Short mmCIF file of C-alpha atoms and ligand atoms in Angstrom, two decimals:
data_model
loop_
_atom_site.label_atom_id
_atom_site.label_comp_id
_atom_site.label_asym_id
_atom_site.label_seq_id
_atom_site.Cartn_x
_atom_site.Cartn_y
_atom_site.Cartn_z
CA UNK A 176 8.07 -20.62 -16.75
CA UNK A 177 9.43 -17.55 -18.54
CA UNK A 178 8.50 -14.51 -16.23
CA UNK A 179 9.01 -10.43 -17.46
CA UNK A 180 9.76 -8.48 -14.42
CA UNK A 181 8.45 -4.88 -14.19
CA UNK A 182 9.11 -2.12 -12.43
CA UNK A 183 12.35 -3.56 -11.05
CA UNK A 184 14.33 -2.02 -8.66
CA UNK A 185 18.02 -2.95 -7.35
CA UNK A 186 16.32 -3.87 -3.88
CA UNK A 187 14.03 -6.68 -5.62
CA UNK A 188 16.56 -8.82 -7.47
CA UNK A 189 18.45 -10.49 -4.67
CA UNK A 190 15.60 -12.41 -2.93
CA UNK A 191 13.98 -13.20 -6.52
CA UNK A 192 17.55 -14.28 -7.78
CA UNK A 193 18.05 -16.54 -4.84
CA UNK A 194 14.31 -18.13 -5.40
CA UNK A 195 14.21 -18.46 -8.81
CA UNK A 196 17.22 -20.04 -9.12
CA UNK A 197 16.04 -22.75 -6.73
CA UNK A 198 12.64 -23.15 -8.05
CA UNK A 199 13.89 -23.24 -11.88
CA UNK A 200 11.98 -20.42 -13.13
CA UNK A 201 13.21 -17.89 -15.45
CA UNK A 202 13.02 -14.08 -14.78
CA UNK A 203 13.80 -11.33 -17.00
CA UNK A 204 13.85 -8.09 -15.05
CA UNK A 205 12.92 -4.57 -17.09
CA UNK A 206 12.90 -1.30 -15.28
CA UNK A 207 9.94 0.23 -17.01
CA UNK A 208 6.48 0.00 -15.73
CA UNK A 209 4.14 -2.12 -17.13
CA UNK A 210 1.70 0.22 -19.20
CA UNK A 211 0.31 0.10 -22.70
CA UNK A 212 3.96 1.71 -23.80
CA UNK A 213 5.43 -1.22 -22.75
CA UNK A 214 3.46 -3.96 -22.82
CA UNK A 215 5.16 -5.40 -26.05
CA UNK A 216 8.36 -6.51 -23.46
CA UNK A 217 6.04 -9.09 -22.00
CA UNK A 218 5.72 -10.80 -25.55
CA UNK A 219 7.33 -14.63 -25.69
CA UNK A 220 6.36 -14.75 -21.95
CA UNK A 221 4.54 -16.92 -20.01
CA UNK A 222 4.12 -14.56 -16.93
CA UNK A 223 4.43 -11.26 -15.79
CA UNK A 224 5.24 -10.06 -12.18
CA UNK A 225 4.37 -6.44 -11.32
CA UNK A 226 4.31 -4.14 -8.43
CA UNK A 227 1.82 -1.49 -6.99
CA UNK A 228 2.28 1.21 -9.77
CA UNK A 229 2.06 -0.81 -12.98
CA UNK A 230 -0.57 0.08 -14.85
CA UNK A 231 -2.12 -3.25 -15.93
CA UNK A 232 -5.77 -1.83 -17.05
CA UNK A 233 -8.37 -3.56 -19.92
CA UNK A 234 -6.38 -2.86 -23.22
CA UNK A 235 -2.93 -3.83 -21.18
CA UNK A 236 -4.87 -7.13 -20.47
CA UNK A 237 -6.00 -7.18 -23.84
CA UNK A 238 -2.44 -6.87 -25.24
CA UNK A 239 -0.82 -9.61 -22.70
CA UNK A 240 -3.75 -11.88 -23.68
CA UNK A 241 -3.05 -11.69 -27.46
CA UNK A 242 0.55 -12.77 -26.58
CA UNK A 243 -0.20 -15.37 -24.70
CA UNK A 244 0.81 -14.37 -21.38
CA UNK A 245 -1.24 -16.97 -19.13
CA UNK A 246 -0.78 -15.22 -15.59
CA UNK A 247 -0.23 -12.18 -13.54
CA UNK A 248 1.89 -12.56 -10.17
CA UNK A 249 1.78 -9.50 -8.22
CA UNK A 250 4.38 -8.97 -6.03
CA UNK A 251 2.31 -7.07 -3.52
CA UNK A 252 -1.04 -7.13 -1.72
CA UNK A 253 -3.17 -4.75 -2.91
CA UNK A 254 -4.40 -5.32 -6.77
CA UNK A 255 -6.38 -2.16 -7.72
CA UNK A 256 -4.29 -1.86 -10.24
CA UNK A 257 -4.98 -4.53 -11.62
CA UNK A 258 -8.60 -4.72 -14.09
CA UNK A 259 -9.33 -8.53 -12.69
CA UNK A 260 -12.97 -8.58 -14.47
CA UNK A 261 -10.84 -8.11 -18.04
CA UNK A 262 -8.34 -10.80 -16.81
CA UNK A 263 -11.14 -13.18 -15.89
CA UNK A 264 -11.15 -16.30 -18.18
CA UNK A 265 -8.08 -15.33 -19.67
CA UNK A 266 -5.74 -14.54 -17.76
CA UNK A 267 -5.04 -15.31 -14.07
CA UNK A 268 -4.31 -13.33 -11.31
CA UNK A 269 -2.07 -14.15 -7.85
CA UNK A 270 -0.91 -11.51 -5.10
CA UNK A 271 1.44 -11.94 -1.82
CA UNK A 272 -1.68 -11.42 0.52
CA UNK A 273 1.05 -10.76 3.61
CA UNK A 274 4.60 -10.45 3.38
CA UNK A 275 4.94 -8.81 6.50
CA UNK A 276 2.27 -6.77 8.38
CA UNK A 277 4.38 -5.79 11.10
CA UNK A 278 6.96 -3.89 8.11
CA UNK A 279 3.94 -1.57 6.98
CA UNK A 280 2.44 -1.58 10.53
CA UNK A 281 5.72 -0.74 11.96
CA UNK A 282 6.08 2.20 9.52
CA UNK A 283 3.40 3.67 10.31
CA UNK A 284 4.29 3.71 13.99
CA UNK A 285 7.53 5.40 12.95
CA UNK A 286 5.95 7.84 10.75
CA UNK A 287 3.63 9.37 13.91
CA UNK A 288 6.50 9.21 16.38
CA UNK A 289 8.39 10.60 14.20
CA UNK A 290 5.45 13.53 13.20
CA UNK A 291 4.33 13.83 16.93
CA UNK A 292 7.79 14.06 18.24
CA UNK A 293 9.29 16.45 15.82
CA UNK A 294 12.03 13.98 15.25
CA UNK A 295 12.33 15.36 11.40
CA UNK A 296 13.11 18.97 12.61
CA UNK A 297 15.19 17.62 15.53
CA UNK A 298 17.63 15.67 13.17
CA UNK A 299 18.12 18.65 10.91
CA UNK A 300 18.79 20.61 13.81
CA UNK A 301 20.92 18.99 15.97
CA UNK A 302 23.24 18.25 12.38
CA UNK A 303 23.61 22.40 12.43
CA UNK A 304 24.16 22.88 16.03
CA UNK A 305 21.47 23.97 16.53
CA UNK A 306 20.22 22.78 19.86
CA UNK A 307 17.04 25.29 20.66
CA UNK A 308 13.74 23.03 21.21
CA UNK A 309 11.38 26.02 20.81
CA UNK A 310 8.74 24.37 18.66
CA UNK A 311 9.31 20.81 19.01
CA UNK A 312 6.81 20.17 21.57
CA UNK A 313 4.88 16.81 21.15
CA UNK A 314 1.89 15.25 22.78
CA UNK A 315 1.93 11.97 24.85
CA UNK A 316 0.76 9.36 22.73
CA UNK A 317 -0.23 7.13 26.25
CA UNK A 318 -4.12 7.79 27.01
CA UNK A 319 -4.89 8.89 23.62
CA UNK A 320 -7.34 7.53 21.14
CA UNK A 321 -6.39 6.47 18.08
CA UNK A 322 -8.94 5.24 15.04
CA UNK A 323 -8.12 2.25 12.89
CA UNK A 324 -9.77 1.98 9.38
CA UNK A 325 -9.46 -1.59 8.47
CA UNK A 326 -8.64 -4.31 11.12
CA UNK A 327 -6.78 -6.97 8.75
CA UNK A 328 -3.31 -8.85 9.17
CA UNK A 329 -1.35 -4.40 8.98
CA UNK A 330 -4.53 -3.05 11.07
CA UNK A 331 -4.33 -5.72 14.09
CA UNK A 332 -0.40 -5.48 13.88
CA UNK A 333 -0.74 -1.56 14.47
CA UNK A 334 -3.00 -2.01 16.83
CA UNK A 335 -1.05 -4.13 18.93
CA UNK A 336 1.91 -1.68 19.18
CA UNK A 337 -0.97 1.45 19.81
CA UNK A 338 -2.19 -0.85 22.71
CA UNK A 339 1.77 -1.52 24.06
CA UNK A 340 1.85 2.75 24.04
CA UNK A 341 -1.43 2.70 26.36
CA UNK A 342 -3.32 4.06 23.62
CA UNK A 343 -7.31 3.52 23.88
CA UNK A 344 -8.64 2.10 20.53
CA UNK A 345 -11.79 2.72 18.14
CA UNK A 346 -11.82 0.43 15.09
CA UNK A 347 -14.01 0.36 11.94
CA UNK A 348 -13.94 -2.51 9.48
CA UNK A 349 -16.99 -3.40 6.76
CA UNK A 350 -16.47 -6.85 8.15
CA UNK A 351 -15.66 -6.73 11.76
CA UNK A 352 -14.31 -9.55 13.82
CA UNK A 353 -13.35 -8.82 17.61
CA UNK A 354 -10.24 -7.88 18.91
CA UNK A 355 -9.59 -7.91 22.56
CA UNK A 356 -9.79 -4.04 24.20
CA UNK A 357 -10.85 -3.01 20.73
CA UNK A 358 -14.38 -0.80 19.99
CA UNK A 359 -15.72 -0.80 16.49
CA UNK A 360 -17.45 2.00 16.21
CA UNK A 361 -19.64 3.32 12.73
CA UNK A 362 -16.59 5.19 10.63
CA UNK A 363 -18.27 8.65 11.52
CA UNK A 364 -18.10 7.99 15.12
CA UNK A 365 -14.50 7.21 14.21
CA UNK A 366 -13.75 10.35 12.67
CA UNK A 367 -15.33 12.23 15.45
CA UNK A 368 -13.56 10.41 18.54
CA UNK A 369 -10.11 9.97 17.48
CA UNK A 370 -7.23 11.97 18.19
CA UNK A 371 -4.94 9.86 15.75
CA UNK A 372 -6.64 8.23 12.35
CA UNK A 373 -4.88 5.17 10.63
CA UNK A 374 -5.68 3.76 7.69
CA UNK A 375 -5.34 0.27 6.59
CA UNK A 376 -8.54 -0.78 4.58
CA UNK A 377 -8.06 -1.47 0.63
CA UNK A 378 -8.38 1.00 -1.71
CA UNK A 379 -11.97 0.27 -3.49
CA UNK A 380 -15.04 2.31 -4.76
CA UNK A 381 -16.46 2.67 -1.91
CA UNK A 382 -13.27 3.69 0.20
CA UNK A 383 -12.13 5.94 -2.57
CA UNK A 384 -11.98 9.36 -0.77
CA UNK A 385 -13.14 8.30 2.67
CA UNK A 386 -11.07 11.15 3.72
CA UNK A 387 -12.72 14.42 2.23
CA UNK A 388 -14.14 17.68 3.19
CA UNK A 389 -16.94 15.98 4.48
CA UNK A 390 -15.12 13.61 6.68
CA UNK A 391 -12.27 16.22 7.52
CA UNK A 392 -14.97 18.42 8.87
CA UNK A 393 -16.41 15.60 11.46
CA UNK A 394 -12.82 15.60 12.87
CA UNK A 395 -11.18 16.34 16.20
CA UNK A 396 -9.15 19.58 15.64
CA UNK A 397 -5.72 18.72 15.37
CA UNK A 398 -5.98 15.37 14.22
CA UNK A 399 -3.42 13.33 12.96
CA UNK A 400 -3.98 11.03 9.61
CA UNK A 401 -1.98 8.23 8.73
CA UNK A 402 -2.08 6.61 5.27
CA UNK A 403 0.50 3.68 4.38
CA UNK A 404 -2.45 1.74 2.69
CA UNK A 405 -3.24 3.70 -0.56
CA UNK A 406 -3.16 6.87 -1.51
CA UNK A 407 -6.97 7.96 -3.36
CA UNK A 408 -8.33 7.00 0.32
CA UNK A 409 -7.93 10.50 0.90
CA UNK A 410 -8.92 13.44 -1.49
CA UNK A 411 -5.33 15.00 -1.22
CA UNK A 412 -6.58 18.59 -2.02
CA UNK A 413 -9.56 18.76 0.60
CA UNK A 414 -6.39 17.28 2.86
CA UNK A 415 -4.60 20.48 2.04
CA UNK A 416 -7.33 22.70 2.84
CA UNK A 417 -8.03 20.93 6.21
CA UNK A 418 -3.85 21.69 7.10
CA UNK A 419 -4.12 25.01 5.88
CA UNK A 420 -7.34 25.68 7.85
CA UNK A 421 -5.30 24.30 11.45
CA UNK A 422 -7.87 21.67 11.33
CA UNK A 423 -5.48 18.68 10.93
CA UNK A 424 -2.43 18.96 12.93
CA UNK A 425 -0.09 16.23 10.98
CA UNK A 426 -0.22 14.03 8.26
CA UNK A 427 1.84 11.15 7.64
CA UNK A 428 1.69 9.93 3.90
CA UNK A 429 3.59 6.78 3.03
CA UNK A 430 1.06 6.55 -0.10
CA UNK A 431 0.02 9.85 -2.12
CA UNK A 432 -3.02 9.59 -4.72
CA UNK A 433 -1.22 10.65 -7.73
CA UNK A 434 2.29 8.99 -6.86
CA UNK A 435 2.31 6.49 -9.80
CA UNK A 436 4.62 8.85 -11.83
CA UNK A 437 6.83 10.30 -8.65
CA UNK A 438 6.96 8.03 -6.26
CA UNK A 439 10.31 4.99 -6.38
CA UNK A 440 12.37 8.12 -8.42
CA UNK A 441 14.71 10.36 -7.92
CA UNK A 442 13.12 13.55 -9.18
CA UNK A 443 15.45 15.59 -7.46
CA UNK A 444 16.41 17.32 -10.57
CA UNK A 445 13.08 17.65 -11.99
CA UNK A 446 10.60 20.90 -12.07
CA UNK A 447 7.81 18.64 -10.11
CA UNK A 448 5.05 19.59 -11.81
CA UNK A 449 1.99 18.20 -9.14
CA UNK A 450 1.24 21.25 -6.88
CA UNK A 451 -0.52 19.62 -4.43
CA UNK A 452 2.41 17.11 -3.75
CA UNK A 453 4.72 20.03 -3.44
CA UNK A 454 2.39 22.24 -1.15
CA UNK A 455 2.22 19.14 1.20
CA UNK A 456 5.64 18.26 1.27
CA UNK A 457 6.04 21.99 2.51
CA UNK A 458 4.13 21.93 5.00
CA UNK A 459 5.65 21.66 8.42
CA UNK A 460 3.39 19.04 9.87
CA UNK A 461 3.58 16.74 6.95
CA UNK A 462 5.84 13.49 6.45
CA UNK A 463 5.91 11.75 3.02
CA UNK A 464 7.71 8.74 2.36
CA UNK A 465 7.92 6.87 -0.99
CA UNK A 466 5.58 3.96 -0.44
CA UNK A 467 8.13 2.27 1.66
CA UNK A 468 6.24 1.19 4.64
CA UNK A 469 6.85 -2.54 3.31
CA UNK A 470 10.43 -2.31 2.63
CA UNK A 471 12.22 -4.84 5.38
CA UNK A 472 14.25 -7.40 4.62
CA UNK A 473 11.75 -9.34 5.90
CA UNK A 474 9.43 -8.47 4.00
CA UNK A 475 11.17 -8.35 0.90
CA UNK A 476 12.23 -12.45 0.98
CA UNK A 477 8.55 -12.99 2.02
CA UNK A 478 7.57 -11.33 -1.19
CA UNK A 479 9.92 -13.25 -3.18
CA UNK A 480 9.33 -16.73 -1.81
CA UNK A 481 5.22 -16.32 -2.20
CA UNK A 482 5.45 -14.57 -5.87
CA UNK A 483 7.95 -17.82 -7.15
CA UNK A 484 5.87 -20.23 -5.41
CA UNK A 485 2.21 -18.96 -6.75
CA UNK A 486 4.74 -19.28 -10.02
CA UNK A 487 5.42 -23.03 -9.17
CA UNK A 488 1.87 -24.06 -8.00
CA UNK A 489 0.20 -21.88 -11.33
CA UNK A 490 2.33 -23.86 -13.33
CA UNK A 491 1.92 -27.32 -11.80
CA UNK A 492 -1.87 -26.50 -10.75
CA UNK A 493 -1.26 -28.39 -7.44
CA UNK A 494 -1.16 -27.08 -4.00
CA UNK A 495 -2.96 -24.72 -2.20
CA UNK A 496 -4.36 -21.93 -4.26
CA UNK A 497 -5.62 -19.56 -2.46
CA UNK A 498 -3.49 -16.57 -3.64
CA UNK A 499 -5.25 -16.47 -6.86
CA UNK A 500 -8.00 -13.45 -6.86
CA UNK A 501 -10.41 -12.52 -9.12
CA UNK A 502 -13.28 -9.83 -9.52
CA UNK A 503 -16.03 -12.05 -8.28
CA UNK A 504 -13.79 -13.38 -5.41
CA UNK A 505 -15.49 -13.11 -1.67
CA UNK A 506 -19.16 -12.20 -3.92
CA UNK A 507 -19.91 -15.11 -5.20
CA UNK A 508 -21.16 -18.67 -2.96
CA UNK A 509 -19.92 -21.44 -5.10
CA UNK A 510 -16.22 -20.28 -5.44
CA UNK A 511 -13.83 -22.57 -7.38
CA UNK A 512 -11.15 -21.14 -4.99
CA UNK A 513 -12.87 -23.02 -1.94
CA UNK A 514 -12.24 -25.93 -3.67
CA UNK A 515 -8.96 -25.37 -4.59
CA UNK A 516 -9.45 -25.54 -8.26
CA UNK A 517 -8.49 -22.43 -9.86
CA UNK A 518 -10.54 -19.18 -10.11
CA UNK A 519 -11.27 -20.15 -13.78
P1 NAD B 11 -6.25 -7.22 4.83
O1 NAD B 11 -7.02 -7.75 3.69
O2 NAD B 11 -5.66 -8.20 5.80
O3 NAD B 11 -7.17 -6.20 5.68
C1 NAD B 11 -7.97 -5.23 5.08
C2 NAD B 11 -9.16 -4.98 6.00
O4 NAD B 11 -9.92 -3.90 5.46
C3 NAD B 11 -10.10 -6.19 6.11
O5 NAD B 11 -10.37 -6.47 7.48
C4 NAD B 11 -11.36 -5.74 5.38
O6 NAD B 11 -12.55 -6.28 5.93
C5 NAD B 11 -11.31 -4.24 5.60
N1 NAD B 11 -12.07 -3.46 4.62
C6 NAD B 11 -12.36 -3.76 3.33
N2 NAD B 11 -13.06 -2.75 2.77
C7 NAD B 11 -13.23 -1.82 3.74
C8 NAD B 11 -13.86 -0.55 3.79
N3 NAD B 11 -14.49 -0.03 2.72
N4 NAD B 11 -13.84 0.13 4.95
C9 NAD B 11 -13.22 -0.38 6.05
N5 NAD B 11 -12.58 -1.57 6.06
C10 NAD B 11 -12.60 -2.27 4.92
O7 NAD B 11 -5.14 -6.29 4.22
P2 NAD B 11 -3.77 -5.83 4.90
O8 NAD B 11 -2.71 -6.82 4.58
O9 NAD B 11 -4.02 -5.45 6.29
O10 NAD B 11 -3.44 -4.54 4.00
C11 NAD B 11 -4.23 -3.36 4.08
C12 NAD B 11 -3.85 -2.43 2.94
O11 NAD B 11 -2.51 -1.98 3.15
C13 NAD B 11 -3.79 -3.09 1.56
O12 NAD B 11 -5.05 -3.04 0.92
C14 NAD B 11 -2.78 -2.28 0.81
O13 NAD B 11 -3.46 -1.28 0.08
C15 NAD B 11 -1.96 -1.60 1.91
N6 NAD B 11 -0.53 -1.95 1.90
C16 NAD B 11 0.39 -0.95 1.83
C17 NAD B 11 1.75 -1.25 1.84
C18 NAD B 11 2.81 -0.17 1.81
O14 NAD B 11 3.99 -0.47 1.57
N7 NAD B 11 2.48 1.08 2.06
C19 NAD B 11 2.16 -2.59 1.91
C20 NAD B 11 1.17 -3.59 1.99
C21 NAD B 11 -0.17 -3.27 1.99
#
């Protein structure tokens, strides 16, 4: 198969090299985005693969359709960027449902250590000479509660390494499934009991915003949120308001709502032009990284091995085929998927 590569970067091409090569499949890498400006790059292709920030919405589906692109291979887990009900019956769909949990679970970790610790102010000291500790003072992390939104394969992993700290955890899931020395509580008992808030539930309709005035208001003062999942689970403005107003004591953002046209750049020349990005960034109890919770070396051969094998088993239609999704997937009883038949 002929594959056009989007969005690549100089950290995705040795893994996908390496596979390709093996497998016999083709890759043509473009840096662009995949969006309606560039769609035309994916003509004479059979697939494309694309990462968490291409833009593949109805009239880009429309487009690859009409040049008889057959498949889309995400290279990633999370496909709400993807418009699967336009892509069903034409065009079909695969992800990398887990590359490596304990990466983004991991980062996370590092991102409230990091935040609770002051590490981030310490560094930047300590590189001055500076060696005064007034205002680095942190909070034990051992004995504290911490909420998890979302107990999949990145939730459990995080809550593994909360339970090694001696943290007490509160879980919420729309489809729970026990975990030892884990409560699942209703998501506004959540909110209301947790010191620390992660969040690792996929970003969909009804988890858009789940953290908003509303939600920010039920919260312990001084609550710290963590977001490596996406970033429209939290309203990023009423996040603002609940810093300014001392309510939340730290953020940690490895995801940011309107990152698709910042995030994976170097922008360091540019006038940023997103106010709310640049208030939040200023803030001293704030850590933003760029979407990189998932970016081991782990993680990224994982992601490379998956993406050319749903290539391989698309192709040959043999195998297991569970990676393909669609927009009825999990809603409907007789699923083609169950019986390993494609989703269409
Ligand atoms: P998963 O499918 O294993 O787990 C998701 C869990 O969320 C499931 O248990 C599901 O029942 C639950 N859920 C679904 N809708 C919910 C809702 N409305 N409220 C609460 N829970 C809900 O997925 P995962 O591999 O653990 O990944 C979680 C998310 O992490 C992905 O959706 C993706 O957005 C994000 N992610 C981010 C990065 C990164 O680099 N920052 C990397 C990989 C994944």
């Amino acid at each position: 198969m002929r594959i056009a590569f989007f969005d690549t970067k100089p950290y995705d091409r040795p893994a996908f090299d390496s596979y390709a090569k093996e497998r016999g499949i083709e890759i043509k890498y473009f840096e662009p985005r995949l969006t309606m400006d560039t769609v035309e790059l994916a003509k004479g292709f059979d697939g494309v693969c694309v990462f968490v920030n291409d833009d593949v919405n109805k009239d880009v589906v429309k487009e690859l359709d009409s040049f008889g692109v057959k498949a889309i291979f995400l290279r990633c887990a999370g496909f709400n960027n993807v418009d699967a009900k336009a892509c069903f019956g034409k065009i079909h769909v695969y992800r990398v449902p887990a590359y490596s949990p304990y990466a983004v679970a991991e980062h996370a970790f590092s991102l409230l250590l990091t935040s609770n610790r002051r590490i981030h102010k310490a560094y930047n000291r300590t590189r001055e000479y500076n060696f005064s500790l007034n205002d680095l003072v942190g909070h034990d992390l051992y004995g504290k509660t911490i909420g998890v939104v979302g107990t999949g394969k990145i939730g459990r992993c995080l809550i593994n390494i909360a339970q090694g700290f001696g943290m007490k955890v509160l879980a919420y899931d729309k489809f729970p499934a026990p975990i030892p020395n884990v409560t699942y509580v209703t998501l506004d008992e959540l909110f209301k009991e947790s010191d620390i808030i992660s969040l690792h539930c996929p970003l969909t309709e009804e988890s858009r915003h789940m953290i908003n005035k509303d939600s920010i208001a039920k919260m312990k003062k001084g609550v710290a949120i963590i977001n490596t999942s996406r970033g429209a689970l939290i309203n990023s403005e009423d996040l603002l308001d609940g810093i300014k107003q001392r309510k939340v004591g730290s953020a940690c953002l490895d995801v940011y709502e309107e990152e698709n046209d910042i995030f994976y750049a170097d922008k360091s020349n540019h006038i940023m032009n997103d106010d709310t990005l640049l208030q939040l960034i200023a803030m001293p109890n704030v850590i933003v990284t760029s979407h990189q919770a998932f970016l081991t070396e782990e993680a990224l051969n994982n992601i490379a091995d998956t993406t050319t094998e749903n290539i391989i088993k698309f192709e040959s239609g043999e195998g297991n085929l569970t990676n393909e999704i669609c927009y009825q997937c999990g809603r409907q009883n007789d699923c083609q998927k169950a019986r390993n038949k494609k989703c269409f």
